[in-house]
Amino acid sequence: MGPVVDCEDALARVLPPEALLTEIEDKRPYECDGLSAYQQVPRMVALPETRGQVEAVVKICANHEVPVIARGAGTGLSGGALPRADGCLMSLAKFNRIVEIDAENRIAVVEPGVRNIAISEAAAAYGLYYAPDPSSQIACSIGGNVAENAGGVHCLKYGLTVHNVLRVEILTAQGDWLTLGAAALDSPGYDLLAILNGSEGMLGIIMQITVKLLPRPPVARVLLGAFDKVQAAADTVAGVIAAGIIPAGLEMMDRLAIQAAEDYCQAGYPRDANAILLCELDGTPDEVDTQLRAVEDIFRRHGCSEARVSTTEEERLRFWMGRKAAFPAMGRIAPDYYCMDGTIPRRNLGVVLGRIAELSQEYGLAVANVFHAGDGNLHPLIAYDANEDGQLEAAERLGAEILELCVEVGGTITGEHGVGVEKLEQMCLQFSAPELAVFHAIKDAFDPAGLLNPGKAIPTLHRCAEFGAMHVRGGKLPHPELERF
Amino acid sequence: MGPVVDCEDALARVLPPEALLTEIEDKRPYECDGLSAYQQVPRMVALPETRGQVEAVVKICANHEVPVIARGAGTGLSGGALPRADGCLMSLAKFNRIVEIDAENRIAVVEPGVRNIAISEAAAAYGLYYAPDPSSQIACSIGGNVAENAGGVHCLKYGLTVHNVLRVEILTAQGDWLTLGAAALDSPGYDLLAILNGSEGMLGIIMQITVKLLPRPPVARVLLGAFDKVQAAADTVAGVIAAGIIPAGLEMMDRLAIQAAEDYCQAGYPRDANAILLCELDGTPDEVDTQLRAVEDIFRRHGCSEARVSTTEEERLRFWMGRKAAFPAMGRIAPDYYCMDGTIPRRNLGVVLGRIAELSQEYGLAVANVFHAGDGNLHPLIAYDANEDGQLEAAERLGAEILELCVEVGGTITGEHGVGVEKLEQMCLQFSAPELAVFHAIKDAFDPAGLLNPGKAIPTLHRCAEFGAMHVRGGKLPHPELERF
């Protein structure tokens, strides 16, 4: 009897039968997260429902040297919750309790399986809400939001998950319970809370989260602007930010995305525009009016051909409807799409979008752009057909080129989706060997045996060396015109 | 010839004579930072002026196993830059260049020795400024601000240093140059940038910092409110925050602080009040007017006996003058004072201030309170006379009791001054043994030989065990009335 069978027996002694899945048909639903191009059926699936059970699972797996991959709703887009054939996939879906809404101190204490939007729903009675709003907010869970440091349309003004989490309780790979952060402003010692945000399940199992709640702004209105040139829309984004205005959201969609969205849900976008900007402003009525006038003026000065301001809440939601439906709308353009996620300095928006258009031509694959322009967070959607030979591989290569372009202009290979398994190789471009060595040392500090979600997020130096060898381009930057950025 | 002399010889070969101090009279000015109760003349002082020299100093010290203590302006209040008798104190004062002000992207790139206020002065030409404003901002340098995660009056709205730093370049103890963070919104991998903020010189030598710049708000006005009861002022703070208003600053001073400030600089505060609140609001004129009306209403409803709004910029600065001079003003009350720094949940302000008043009576030492009420960051100033036998020790014991009180009500032992050498023992109260073990593992991840500023910020488990033995209180919480918090 090998060690893995021992592990199953031990788990069966602490979990009820329905909470330990070992049959292939039971495990199949857990074989991938939102990045479905990668699939792996796990050795077993644990569905604990008490803290004692979670601790027992972690300790038993540690004793048997079985990797543990924690998972929330499985909506992640970079494969951070991809199982391992030799590992235990532990779902935290049953931890879905809102422990406390403390309106006076404007915090909520929640379990990891609580859905993002459920926090705002519970806080609504107090006029409060939880600000980060990933597109998947109806389904995605807060534990996964912390693990991937999720963003959303409103993170331009209100920050990423890391900016909205005050305290996290974790269970380490050794079975210790740690509390990171505090309900107070600052906490002594190294900022372990920040390091947990975006750590992709590799440092600890997130078991309780204290988040900030914000008061609902009295008013929110959206300005929709149409542009004939993508560059003009990009310059407008820089102009708004340079004017000292921080919109609640500032999103861009290009022609392909606009048309796909219109075909899908008739949001009322101008079909003949080459780019639209959606700029949401929130605050008191006076403040919103003042800022709307200023933003509309900036839009006009940059050549906006048509500008419309939402006059009712219904109209505001319709303006957003097309943006929020952009991903499913891509289904009308091609059977499959690959959603990229990279961040660039805002001033380079125009040149990078131009280069993406060229790459789209070169690869013969349509790319729609629909993204968080205000914070330079691109989401190119590469359309392809997985049933056509070589198209998936071409889409992946094109995606990799786009990420490399982001690094080249001084940006990063992720904005809000994490690294997971998807971007391991681009990490080698982003970071030097000593920087990666520190990442590995941090992992060792929390998880010396390397049993929590191993193989994700941080590539080995060996892998980077192999990747580097594959990507030699004659020692030159591939796009010399960008060298000055 | 022992190893330390070898180290000096090696340093003398890479540094010009004026940049290596080994004589006692030359080293004396570096024996302490702003926490002057702790003093230690270092083995040597290095004053490098090039990156090559810094790297050489670090590598030579590493080879000779000589600790390196980096220091900026030395204004820190927790002894984070206290030298070691066996160590090299390395001043980064010569790295005082503003490398770039990039107005379009609203960032500044600066060297560590640049004074905090110099960044805002350089950015003023573009209508921009750097938000964190510790009281020492005329003197303190940005490298130290990052090392201690400095705050200031305006961090309620604009955040601590960690919220305003985008990228830091460090030199590790092994002599590797690492870039942490990015000019973009998010960065993949663990959040090493956040961990550097507040790491008190223990993880790396901070050599370049990229900070966010903000547009100067068009208008800023201050509401000064007088209260007969401290509890009423404390409730008012909770009321303002609960109303969804985030003032630029919300400060409280108690009777002793008010009178000391008035005697010192005649700011025009009501001398007979038991507490005053200073509430600054900034933004567009409309926004500020609307919020001022709302805040004044909240003040009145909580029993504010007198409320004045600054009508000119001159008056606004006068309102702040007394607050900013509160520390030197304490010199009129007693020859020495000890400035504490702890953070508590806002709702406990009243009960904690009441308990501090009781402790003040018990110890027979006057305590003035002047602090960042809006974020619950207390700064009790304990007045004492070091020439009176036992008074320093009594002040330290009283300070320790106040910090323990902060932890008890769910707060932390520092708000913005760091741990340094001052609060090592209170770290044992704040954190469990497994939590401290992770801190030590993080230190090892960056600095396996333990040569950067050793002995600061994170107590050994051994020290905590000794401290715990000293502080047994019959197994009971010292203040049972606070147990429910």
Tab-separated table of C-alpha atoms in Angstrom, chain A residues 13-372:
chain	number	residue	atom	x	y	z
A	13	ARG	CA	-11.412	8.851	8.719
A	14	VAL	CA	-11.890	12.621	9.215
A	15	LEU	CA	-14.303	13.503	6.392
A	16	PRO	CA	-17.861	12.217	5.897
A	17	PRO	CA	-18.173	10.027	2.761
A	18	GLU	CA	-19.882	12.761	0.707
A	19	ALA	CA	-16.995	15.147	1.461
A	20	LEU	CA	-14.246	13.028	-0.082
A	21	LEU	CA	-14.480	12.359	-3.813
A	22	THR	CA	-12.247	9.697	-5.340
A	23	GLU	CA	-14.308	8.408	-8.281
A	24	ILE	CA	-13.435	9.831	-11.679
A	25	GLU	CA	-16.989	10.999	-12.469
A	26	ASP	CA	-17.185	12.847	-9.129
A	27	LYS	CA	-13.791	14.493	-9.573
A	28	ARG	CA	-14.302	15.549	-13.209
A	29	PRO	CA	-16.130	18.852	-12.406
A	30	TYR	CA	-12.973	20.034	-10.630
A	31	GLU	CA	-10.544	19.341	-13.487
A	32	CYS	CA	-10.140	22.997	-14.459
A	33	ASP	CA	-10.963	26.545	-13.453
A	34	GLY	CA	-11.892	29.398	-15.818
A	35	LEU	CA	-8.805	28.704	-17.964
A	36	SER	CA	-10.321	25.581	-19.489
A	37	ALA	CA	-7.484	25.046	-21.969
A	38	TYR	CA	-5.646	23.392	-19.052
A	39	GLN	CA	-7.295	20.344	-17.476
A	40	GLN	CA	-6.183	17.794	-14.916
A	41	VAL	CA	-8.289	15.446	-12.848
A	42	PRO	CA	-7.017	15.524	-9.243
A	43	ARG	CA	-6.073	12.479	-7.157
A	44	MET	CA	-8.935	13.289	-4.790
A	45	VAL	CA	-11.318	16.130	-3.972
A	46	ALA	CA	-11.983	17.181	-0.361
A	47	LEU	CA	-15.099	19.201	0.493
A	48	PRO	CA	-14.611	20.078	4.160
A	49	GLU	CA	-17.251	22.073	6.009
A	50	THR	CA	-15.629	22.757	9.376
A	51	ARG	CA	-12.331	24.384	10.308
A	52	GLY	CA	-11.384	21.179	12.086
A	53	GLN	CA	-11.841	19.250	8.848
A	54	VAL	CA	-9.729	21.733	6.874
A	55	GLU	CA	-6.963	21.505	9.453
A	56	ALA	CA	-7.158	17.715	9.425
A	57	VAL	CA	-6.979	17.587	5.608
A	58	VAL	CA	-3.949	19.894	5.547
A	59	LYS	CA	-2.124	17.967	8.282
A	60	ILE	CA	-2.870	14.562	6.780
A	61	CYS	CA	-1.717	15.738	3.347
A	62	ALA	CA	1.435	17.217	4.922
A	63	ASN	CA	2.174	13.910	6.663
A	64	HIS	CA	1.799	12.052	3.384
A	65	GLU	CA	3.554	14.742	1.314
A	66	VAL	CA	0.475	15.161	-0.865
A	67	PRO	CA	0.070	18.615	-2.461
A	68	VAL	CA	-3.048	20.597	-1.527
A	69	ILE	CA	-4.702	22.902	-4.059
A	70	ALA	CA	-7.337	25.138	-2.471
A	71	ARG	CA	-10.174	26.341	-4.683
A	72	GLY	CA	-13.092	28.740	-4.402
A	73	ALA	CA	-15.662	29.127	-7.176
A	74	GLY	CA	-13.148	28.172	-9.857
A	75	THR	CA	-13.741	31.258	-11.994
A	76	GLY	CA	-10.049	32.229	-12.155
A	77	LEU	CA	-8.681	32.906	-15.635
A	78	SER	CA	-5.012	31.948	-15.260
A	79	GLY	CA	-5.286	28.354	-14.032
A	80	GLY	CA	-4.389	29.155	-10.432
A	81	ALA	CA	-6.765	26.421	-9.225
A	82	LEU	CA	-5.678	23.787	-11.767
A	83	PRO	CA	-5.478	20.423	-9.922
A	84	ARG	CA	-2.500	18.063	-9.881
A	85	ALA	CA	-2.705	14.378	-10.624
A	86	ASP	CA	-0.914	13.623	-7.345
A	87	GLY	CA	-2.738	16.257	-5.303
A	88	CYS	CA	-5.775	16.868	-3.161
A	89	LEU	CA	-8.110	19.533	-4.576
A	90	MET	CA	-9.771	21.158	-1.564
A	91	SER	CA	-12.924	23.145	-2.303
A	92	LEU	CA	-13.863	25.813	0.228
A	93	ALA	CA	-17.331	26.280	-1.257
A	94	LYS	CA	-19.045	25.254	1.986
A	95	PHE	CA	-17.428	28.144	3.855
A	96	ASN	CA	-19.971	30.627	2.584
A	97	ARG	CA	-21.036	32.416	5.745
A	98	ILE	CA	-21.008	36.187	6.256
A	99	VAL	CA	-19.769	36.240	9.831
A	100	GLU	CA	-20.375	39.909	10.570
A	101	ILE	CA	-21.331	43.205	8.961
A	102	ASP	CA	-19.999	45.922	11.274
A	103	ALA	CA	-21.532	49.080	9.837
A	104	GLU	CA	-20.039	51.389	12.465
A	105	ASN	CA	-16.489	50.381	11.599
A	106	ARG	CA	-17.443	49.709	7.970
A	107	ILE	CA	-16.039	46.232	7.795
A	108	ALA	CA	-17.373	42.807	6.880
A	109	VAL	CA	-15.946	39.543	8.172
A	110	VAL	CA	-16.569	36.703	5.741
A	111	GLU	CA	-15.633	33.120	4.982
A	112	PRO	CA	-13.660	32.387	1.802
A	113	GLY	CA	-16.532	30.793	-0.135
A	114	VAL	CA	-18.766	33.877	0.058
A	115	ARG	CA	-19.496	35.216	-3.422
A	116	ASN	CA	-18.114	38.677	-4.144
A	117	ILE	CA	-21.531	40.216	-4.817
A	118	ALA	CA	-23.081	38.624	-1.721
A	119	ILE	CA	-20.970	40.927	0.460
A	120	SER	CA	-22.419	44.028	-1.188
A	121	GLU	CA	-25.906	42.539	-1.005
A	122	ALA	CA	-25.561	41.946	2.734
A	123	ALA	CA	-24.083	45.428	3.278
A	124	ALA	CA	-26.777	47.187	1.214
A	125	ALA	CA	-29.093	47.445	4.231
A	126	TYR	CA	-26.530	49.831	5.752
A	127	GLY	CA	-25.937	51.842	2.572
A	128	LEU	CA	-22.527	50.183	2.217
A	129	TYR	CA	-20.860	47.973	-0.401
A	130	TYR	CA	-17.630	46.126	-1.185
A	131	ALA	CA	-15.849	47.977	-3.978
A	132	PRO	CA	-13.794	45.478	-6.070
A	133	ASP	CA	-16.092	44.136	-8.775
A	134	PRO	CA	-14.546	41.582	-11.129
A	135	SER	CA	-16.778	40.789	-14.127
A	136	SER	CA	-17.411	37.388	-12.559
A	137	GLN	CA	-18.664	38.941	-9.314
A	138	ILE	CA	-21.955	37.031	-9.338
A	139	ALA	CA	-20.046	33.760	-9.164
A	140	CYS	CA	-16.486	34.312	-7.955
A	141	SER	CA	-15.724	33.912	-4.249
A	142	ILE	CA	-13.821	36.281	-2.002
A	143	GLY	CA	-11.143	33.748	-1.041
A	144	GLY	CA	-10.198	33.440	-4.698
A	145	ASN	CA	-10.378	37.235	-5.082
A	146	VAL	CA	-7.726	37.539	-2.364
A	147	ALA	CA	-5.631	34.693	-3.772
A	148	GLU	CA	-5.547	36.337	-7.215
A	149	ASN	CA	-5.750	39.985	-6.063
A	150	ALA	CA	-8.799	40.525	-8.257
A	151	GLY	CA	-9.682	43.897	-9.758
A	152	GLY	CA	-12.702	45.100	-11.710
A	153	VAL	CA	-14.158	48.100	-13.484
A	154	HIS	CA	-14.014	50.292	-10.385
A	155	CYS	CA	-10.486	49.533	-9.195
A	156	LEU	CA	-9.207	52.701	-10.900
A	157	LYS	CA	-10.769	54.715	-8.086
A	158	TYR	CA	-11.241	52.129	-5.357
A	159	GLY	CA	-8.219	49.865	-5.745
A	160	LEU	CA	-7.593	46.167	-6.212
A	161	THR	CA	-8.520	43.514	-3.658
A	162	VAL	CA	-5.289	44.172	-1.729
A	163	HIS	CA	-6.440	47.740	-1.124
A	164	ASN	CA	-9.767	46.614	0.286
A	165	VAL	CA	-8.763	43.779	2.605
A	166	LEU	CA	-7.846	44.537	6.213
A	167	ARG	CA	-7.194	41.135	7.711
A	168	VAL	CA	-6.906	37.538	6.574
A	169	GLU	CA	-6.796	34.419	8.666
A	170	ILE	CA	-4.870	31.587	7.070
A	171	LEU	CA	-4.009	27.998	7.816
A	172	THR	CA	-0.413	27.225	6.883
A	173	ALA	CA	0.842	24.069	5.241
A	174	GLN	CA	2.062	22.962	8.685
A	175	GLY	CA	-1.394	23.453	10.192
A	176	ASP	CA	-0.740	26.729	12.050
A	177	TRP	CA	-3.498	29.361	12.148
A	178	LEU	CA	-2.106	32.848	11.449
A	179	THR	CA	-3.856	36.213	11.483
A	180	LEU	CA	-2.336	38.681	9.034
A	181	GLY	CA	-3.179	42.376	9.135
A	182	ALA	CA	-5.496	44.080	11.583
A	183	ALA	CA	-8.731	46.037	11.615
A	184	ALA	CA	-6.561	49.071	12.475
A	185	LEU	CA	-4.745	51.348	10.050
A	186	ASP	CA	-1.257	49.879	10.319
A	187	SER	CA	0.215	46.677	11.619
A	188	PRO	CA	3.756	46.150	12.894
A	189	GLY	CA	6.107	43.596	11.396
A	190	TYR	CA	6.447	42.770	7.731
A	191	ASP	CA	3.310	43.307	5.672
A	192	LEU	CA	2.301	39.648	5.412
A	193	LEU	CA	-1.249	40.644	4.537
A	194	ALA	CA	-0.125	42.269	1.299
A	195	ILE	CA	1.989	39.260	0.419
A	196	LEU	CA	-1.021	36.963	0.829
A	197	ASN	CA	-3.015	39.014	-1.666
A	198	GLY	CA	-2.180	37.583	-5.055
A	199	SER	CA	-0.185	34.676	-3.633
A	200	GLU	CA	-2.361	32.213	-5.590
A	201	GLY	CA	-2.881	29.705	-2.801
A	202	MET	CA	0.825	29.008	-2.405
A	203	LEU	CA	1.418	30.509	1.048
A	204	GLY	CA	-1.623	29.473	3.066
A	205	ILE	CA	-5.263	28.414	2.956
A	206	ILE	CA	-7.365	31.573	3.306
A	207	MET	CA	-10.018	30.841	5.921
A	208	GLN	CA	-11.465	34.205	6.967
A	209	ILE	CA	-11.312	37.651	5.408
A	210	THR	CA	-12.074	41.074	6.867
A	211	VAL	CA	-12.874	43.543	4.090
A	212	LYS	CA	-13.496	47.283	4.020
A	213	LEU	CA	-16.998	48.458	3.168
A	214	LEU	CA	-17.604	51.811	1.495
A	215	PRO	CA	-20.691	54.021	1.549
A	216	ARG	CA	-22.636	53.847	-1.697
A	217	PRO	CA	-21.982	57.076	-3.573
A	218	PRO	CA	-25.165	59.187	-3.762
A	219	VAL	CA	-24.933	59.484	-7.541
A	220	ALA	CA	-23.172	57.656	-10.369
A	221	ARG	CA	-23.387	58.674	-14.028
A	222	VAL	CA	-21.667	57.454	-17.160
A	223	LEU	CA	-20.366	59.434	-20.102
A	224	LEU	CA	-20.239	57.414	-23.323
A	225	GLY	CA	-17.940	58.878	-25.986
A	226	ALA	CA	-17.361	57.699	-29.560
A	227	PHE	CA	-14.034	58.189	-31.388
A	228	ASP	CA	-12.976	57.712	-34.991
A	229	LYS	CA	-9.389	56.930	-34.022
A	230	VAL	CA	-8.150	54.529	-31.347
A	231	GLN	CA	-5.179	56.822	-30.723
A	232	ALA	CA	-7.545	59.737	-29.983
A	233	ALA	CA	-9.423	57.627	-27.427
A	234	ALA	CA	-6.092	56.610	-25.847
A	235	ASP	CA	-4.976	60.236	-25.639
A	236	THR	CA	-8.310	61.136	-24.068
A	237	VAL	CA	-7.675	58.636	-21.266
A	238	ALA	CA	-4.328	60.287	-20.528
A	239	GLY	CA	-6.027	63.698	-20.695
A	240	VAL	CA	-8.673	62.787	-18.120
A	241	ILE	CA	-6.112	61.447	-15.656
A	242	ALA	CA	-3.765	64.386	-16.257
A	243	ALA	CA	-6.630	66.752	-15.398
A	244	GLY	CA	-6.643	65.331	-11.888
A	245	ILE	CA	-9.920	63.464	-12.252
A	246	ILE	CA	-10.132	59.911	-10.951
A	247	PRO	CA	-13.268	58.414	-12.516
A	248	ALA	CA	-14.955	55.479	-10.781
A	249	GLY	CA	-14.334	53.596	-14.020
A	250	LEU	CA	-12.783	54.451	-17.392
A	251	GLU	CA	-13.162	51.687	-19.954
A	252	MET	CA	-12.323	51.396	-23.637
A	253	MET	CA	-13.780	49.128	-26.318
A	254	ASP	CA	-12.536	48.898	-29.897
A	255	ARG	CA	-14.586	48.414	-33.079
A	256	LEU	CA	-14.678	44.633	-32.967
A	257	ALA	CA	-15.723	44.620	-29.310
A	258	ILE	CA	-18.363	47.322	-29.891
A	259	GLN	CA	-19.947	45.426	-32.754
A	260	ALA	CA	-19.874	42.095	-30.960
A	261	ALA	CA	-21.509	43.683	-27.903
A	262	GLU	CA	-24.175	45.407	-30.016
A	263	ASP	CA	-25.013	42.191	-31.861
A	264	TYR	CA	-25.271	40.399	-28.543
A	265	CYS	CA	-27.246	42.789	-26.338
A	266	GLN	CA	-28.087	46.084	-28.095
A	267	ALA	CA	-26.573	48.403	-25.513
A	268	GLY	CA	-26.984	51.324	-27.914
A	269	TYR	CA	-23.308	51.810	-28.732
A	270	PRO	CA	-22.367	53.693	-31.944
A	271	ARG	CA	-21.611	50.785	-34.315
A	272	ASP	CA	-19.471	52.839	-36.664
A	273	ALA	CA	-17.056	54.164	-34.039
A	274	ASN	CA	-13.517	52.809	-33.982
A	275	ALA	CA	-13.368	53.150	-30.219
A	276	ILE	CA	-15.671	54.120	-27.388
A	277	LEU	CA	-14.856	55.243	-23.888
A	278	LEU	CA	-17.168	54.694	-20.928
A	279	CYS	CA	-16.338	57.051	-18.080
A	280	GLU	CA	-18.238	56.676	-14.799
A	281	LEU	CA	-18.148	59.448	-12.199
A	282	ASP	CA	-19.590	59.064	-8.735
A	283	GLY	CA	-20.005	61.206	-5.627
A	284	THR	CA	-22.353	63.966	-4.588
A	285	PRO	CA	-24.618	65.404	-7.334
A	286	ASP	CA	-22.599	68.670	-7.429
A	287	GLU	CA	-19.292	66.874	-7.664
A	288	VAL	CA	-20.504	64.534	-10.408
A	289	ASP	CA	-21.941	67.436	-12.432
A	290	THR	CA	-18.707	69.422	-12.187
A	291	GLN	CA	-16.573	66.459	-13.169
A	292	LEU	CA	-18.890	65.395	-16.003
A	293	ARG	CA	-18.585	68.841	-17.566
A	294	ALA	CA	-14.803	68.698	-17.276
A	295	VAL	CA	-14.582	65.178	-18.730
A	296	GLU	CA	-16.942	65.932	-21.609
A	297	ASP	CA	-14.807	68.951	-22.448
A	298	ILE	CA	-11.666	66.767	-22.525
A	299	PHE	CA	-13.476	64.210	-24.711
A	300	ARG	CA	-14.466	66.949	-27.211
A	301	ARG	CA	-10.995	68.459	-27.303
A	302	HIS	CA	-9.574	65.051	-28.241
A	303	GLY	CA	-11.955	64.673	-31.166
A	304	CYS	CA	-14.833	62.744	-29.606
A	305	SER	CA	-17.489	62.641	-32.327
A	306	GLU	CA	-20.450	61.803	-30.092
A	307	ALA	CA	-20.867	62.091	-26.335
A	308	ARG	CA	-23.853	60.923	-24.295
A	309	VAL	CA	-24.392	61.144	-20.542
A	310	SER	CA	-26.671	58.694	-18.733
A	311	THR	CA	-29.632	60.567	-17.280
A	312	THR	CA	-31.255	57.723	-15.366
A	313	GLU	CA	-29.950	54.777	-13.394
A	314	GLU	CA	-31.561	52.516	-15.992
A	315	GLU	CA	-29.591	54.214	-18.765
A	316	ARG	CA	-26.373	53.974	-16.760
A	317	LEU	CA	-26.852	50.220	-16.397
A	318	ARG	CA	-27.592	49.893	-20.128
A	319	PHE	CA	-24.346	51.720	-20.967
A	320	TRP	CA	-22.480	49.162	-18.858
A	321	MET	CA	-24.442	46.184	-20.168
A	322	GLY	CA	-22.500	45.960	-23.411
A	323	ARG	CA	-19.173	46.253	-21.610
A	324	LYS	CA	-20.077	43.558	-19.114
A	325	ALA	CA	-21.324	41.260	-21.878
A	326	ALA	CA	-18.227	41.735	-24.027
A	327	PHE	CA	-16.717	38.375	-23.141
A	328	PRO	CA	-19.763	36.209	-23.913
A	329	ALA	CA	-20.441	38.405	-26.958
A	330	MET	CA	-17.174	37.169	-28.454
A	331	GLY	CA	-18.893	33.815	-28.912
A	332	ARG	CA	-20.577	35.300	-31.978
A	333	ILE	CA	-17.237	36.044	-33.628
A	334	ALA	CA	-15.459	32.744	-33.113
A	335	PRO	CA	-16.097	29.476	-31.306
A	336	ASP	CA	-13.319	30.122	-28.792
A	337	TYR	CA	-11.528	33.097	-27.355
A	338	TYR	CA	-8.477	33.577	-25.216
A	339	CYS	CA	-8.654	36.463	-22.718
A	340	MET	CA	-5.317	38.116	-22.055
A	341	ASP	CA	-4.484	40.361	-19.114
A	342	GLY	CA	-1.538	42.739	-19.069
A	343	THR	CA	-0.878	46.201	-17.733
A	344	ILE	CA	0.994	49.071	-19.358
A	345	PRO	CA	1.724	52.683	-18.475
A	346	ARG	CA	-1.231	54.705	-19.741
A	347	ARG	CA	0.901	56.894	-22.028
A	348	ASN	CA	1.705	53.826	-24.165
A	349	LEU	CA	-1.901	52.800	-24.799
A	350	GLY	CA	-1.995	54.062	-28.372
A	351	VAL	CA	1.251	52.509	-29.546
A	352	VAL	CA	0.546	49.155	-27.870
A	353	LEU	CA	-2.976	48.936	-29.335
A	354	GLY	CA	-1.479	49.707	-32.744
A	355	ARG	CA	1.066	46.948	-32.347
A	356	ILE	CA	-1.641	44.483	-31.211
A	357	ALA	CA	-3.550	45.285	-34.416
A	358	GLU	CA	-0.422	44.454	-36.443
A	359	LEU	CA	0.080	41.195	-34.552
A	360	SER	CA	-3.575	40.299	-35.174
A	361	GLN	CA	-2.918	40.692	-38.908
A	362	GLU	CA	0.314	38.697	-38.768
A	363	TYR	CA	-1.322	35.766	-36.978
A	364	GLY	CA	-4.578	35.986	-38.930
A	365	LEU	CA	-6.570	35.938	-35.678
A	366	ALA	CA	-9.112	38.603	-34.747
A	367	VAL	CA	-8.374	40.456	-31.500
A	368	ALA	CA	-11.042	42.502	-29.734
A	369	ASN	CA	-9.949	45.007	-27.109
A	370	VAL	CA	-12.200	45.775	-24.190
A	371	PHE	CA	-10.394	46.930	-21.110
A	372	HIS	CA	-9.740	49.091	-18.064
